């Protein structure tokens, strides 16, 4: 079974530029999550999708971050314009449904804003 | 709001010895899941062990076992016969049964010495 795929793995951009990260969850997984993990901290949930609907985006900085999940499968997370404090690893995760508790993570996309 | 606390930023253990990592959480829910994830330098989150809150029996997975104390809201992991490959960041996480939201602690860095 293929895992959660993310790209790009690494990205370096200048502040005020834009960046987009892509995630392909495990086939059939209805729930998709984006987490931000700043160095030395635990992952923080940015947004949670159930199929193509948003369940929780309370911690998404909406003035600069946006996310969508097309057709309830792939998802894209965009940052525009980027700030220095956005430097982090962006983790995508997916799960089958609420009754199945395990959440599977991708390898993450490392963002450095200079 | 649910919170997860890991009060040990760093722990160390000698190879073949046993080490326990601690975690406490706060919730008003009665149904939930608790997890320990391992994160190596590659930053991919790897599930180590899972505990369902409704189960009184502590979960075990090979060399990993948990001590789940629901009334005290404490959830520790014991790693027996520690191996060099166990060195990583370990995150305790709480998942709400109803919302699927997964909340992480700040992590404990485990070092294993030969």
CSV table of N, CA and C in Angstrom, one decimal, chain A residues 9 31 33 35 37 39 41-43 45 48 56 89 91 95 98 100-103 105-107 110, chain B residues 33 35 37 39 41-45 47 50 52 91 95 97-106:
chain,number,residue,atom,x,y,z
A,9,UNK,N,9.9,18.1,-1.3
A,9,UNK,CA,10.5,17.7,0.0
A,9,UNK,C,11.2,18.9,0.6
A,31,UNK,N,-10.2,11.5,5.5
A,31,UNK,CA,-9.7,12.6,6.3
A,31,UNK,C,-8.3,13.0,6.0
A,33,UNK,N,-5.1,15.9,6.9
A,33,UNK,CA,-4.6,16.9,7.8
A,33,UNK,C,-3.4,17.6,7.2
A,35,UNK,N,-0.3,19.7,9.0
A,35,UNK,CA,0.3,20.2,10.3
A,35,UNK,C,1.6,21.1,9.9
A,37,UNK,N,5.2,22.1,11.7
A,37,UNK,CA,6.1,21.8,12.8
A,37,UNK,C,7.3,22.7,12.7
A,39,UNK,N,10.8,24.0,14.2
A,39,UNK,CA,11.9,23.3,14.8
A,39,UNK,C,11.9,23.4,16.4
A,41,UNK,N,9.5,22.1,18.2
A,41,UNK,CA,8.1,22.1,18.7
A,41,UNK,C,7.4,20.8,18.2
A,42,UNK,N,6.2,20.6,18.8
A,42,UNK,CA,5.4,19.5,18.3
A,42,UNK,C,4.6,20.0,17.1
A,43,UNK,N,4.0,19.1,16.3
A,43,UNK,CA,3.2,19.6,15.1
A,43,UNK,C,2.0,20.3,15.6
A,45,UNK,N,-1.8,21.5,14.2
A,45,UNK,CA,-2.8,21.4,13.2
A,45,UNK,C,-3.1,22.7,12.5
A,48,UNK,N,-8.0,20.6,8.8
A,48,UNK,CA,-8.4,19.2,8.7
A,48,UNK,C,-9.6,19.2,7.7
A,56,UNK,N,-11.9,21.7,10.4
A,56,UNK,CA,-11.3,22.5,11.4
A,56,UNK,C,-10.1,23.3,10.7
A,89,UNK,N,8.6,22.5,9.0
A,89,UNK,CA,8.2,21.3,8.2
A,89,UNK,C,6.7,21.3,8.1
A,91,UNK,N,3.7,18.9,7.4
A,91,UNK,CA,3.3,17.5,7.4
A,91,UNK,C,1.9,17.3,7.0
A,95,UNK,N,-6.3,9.7,7.3
A,95,UNK,CA,-6.9,8.5,8.0
A,95,UNK,C,-8.1,8.1,7.3
A,98,UNK,N,-13.3,8.1,11.0
A,98,UNK,CA,-13.2,8.4,12.5
A,98,UNK,C,-13.1,7.1,13.3
A,100,UNK,N,-11.6,4.4,12.6
A,100,UNK,CA,-10.3,3.8,12.5
A,100,UNK,C,-9.3,4.8,13.0
A,101,UNK,N,-8.7,4.6,14.1
A,101,UNK,CA,-8.0,5.7,14.8
A,101,UNK,C,-6.6,6.1,14.3
A,102,UNK,N,-6.0,5.2,13.5
A,102,UNK,CA,-4.6,5.5,13.2
A,102,UNK,C,-4.5,6.5,12.1
A,103,UNK,N,-3.6,7.5,12.2
A,103,UNK,CA,-3.4,8.5,11.3
A,103,UNK,C,-2.0,8.3,10.7
A,105,UNK,N,1.3,9.5,8.3
A,105,UNK,CA,1.9,10.8,7.9
A,105,UNK,C,2.8,10.6,6.7
A,106,UNK,N,2.9,11.7,5.9
A,106,UNK,CA,3.9,11.7,4.9
A,106,UNK,C,5.3,12.1,5.4
A,107,UNK,N,6.2,12.2,4.5
A,107,UNK,CA,7.6,12.5,5.0
A,107,UNK,C,7.8,14.0,5.2
A,110,UNK,N,9.9,20.5,3.8
A,110,UNK,CA,10.7,21.4,4.6
A,110,UNK,C,10.7,22.8,3.9
B,33,UNK,N,-8.4,8.6,21.9
B,33,UNK,CA,-7.3,7.7,21.6
B,33,UNK,C,-6.0,8.4,22.0
B,35,UNK,N,-1.7,8.2,21.5
B,35,UNK,CA,-0.6,7.6,20.7
B,35,UNK,C,0.7,8.0,21.2
B,37,UNK,N,4.2,8.6,19.0
B,37,UNK,CA,4.8,8.7,17.6
B,37,UNK,C,6.3,8.9,17.8
B,39,UNK,N,9.7,10.3,15.8
B,39,UNK,CA,10.1,11.1,14.7
B,39,UNK,C,11.6,11.1,14.6
B,41,UNK,N,15.3,12.0,12.5
B,41,UNK,CA,15.7,13.2,11.8
B,41,UNK,C,15.1,13.5,10.5
B,42,UNK,N,14.6,12.4,9.8
B,42,UNK,CA,13.9,12.6,8.5
B,42,UNK,C,12.6,13.3,8.7
B,43,UNK,N,12.1,13.4,9.9
B,43,UNK,CA,10.9,14.2,10.3
B,43,UNK,C,9.6,13.4,10.0
B,44,UNK,N,9.7,12.2,9.4
B,44,UNK,CA,8.5,11.4,9.2
B,44,UNK,C,7.9,10.9,10.6
B,45,UNK,N,6.7,11.0,10.8
B,45,UNK,CA,6.0,10.5,12.0
B,45,UNK,C,5.7,9.1,11.9
B,47,UNK,N,4.1,5.8,13.8
B,47,UNK,CA,3.3,5.3,14.9
B,47,UNK,C,4.1,4.2,15.7
B,50,UNK,N,-0.6,2.6,20.2
B,50,UNK,CA,-1.9,3.3,20.3
B,50,UNK,C,-2.6,2.7,21.5
B,52,UNK,N,-6.6,2.8,23.2
B,52,UNK,CA,-8.0,3.3,23.2
B,52,UNK,C,-8.4,3.6,24.7
B,91,UNK,N,6.8,11.8,20.4
B,91,UNK,CA,5.6,12.7,20.6
B,91,UNK,C,4.5,11.9,21.2
B,95,UNK,N,-6.1,12.0,20.4
B,95,UNK,CA,-7.1,12.2,19.3
B,95,UNK,C,-8.5,12.1,19.8
B,97,UNK,N,-12.3,11.4,19.8
B,97,UNK,CA,-13.0,10.4,19.1
B,97,UNK,C,-14.1,11.0,18.1
B,98,UNK,N,-14.7,12.1,18.5
B,98,UNK,CA,-15.7,12.7,17.7
B,98,UNK,C,-15.2,13.5,16.6
B,99,UNK,N,-14.2,14.3,16.8
B,99,UNK,CA,-13.8,15.3,15.8
B,99,UNK,C,-12.6,14.8,15.0
B,100,UNK,N,-11.9,13.8,15.4
B,100,UNK,CA,-10.7,13.3,14.7
B,100,UNK,C,-9.5,14.2,14.8
B,101,UNK,N,-9.6,15.3,15.6
B,101,UNK,CA,-8.5,16.2,15.7
B,101,UNK,C,-7.4,15.5,16.5
B,102,UNK,N,-6.1,15.6,16.0
B,102,UNK,CA,-5.0,15.0,16.7
B,102,UNK,C,-4.1,16.1,17.2
B,103,UNK,N,-3.9,16.1,18.5
B,103,UNK,CA,-3.1,17.1,19.2
B,103,UNK,C,-1.8,16.5,19.8
B,104,UNK,N,-0.7,17.2,19.5
B,104,UNK,CA,0.6,16.7,19.9
B,104,UNK,C,1.1,17.4,21.2
B,105,UNK,N,2.0,16.7,21.9
B,105,UNK,CA,2.8,17.3,22.9
B,105,UNK,C,4.0,18.0,22.3
B,106,UNK,N,4.9,18.5,23.1
B,106,UNK,CA,6.1,19.2,22.6
B,106,UNK,C,7.3,18.2,22.3
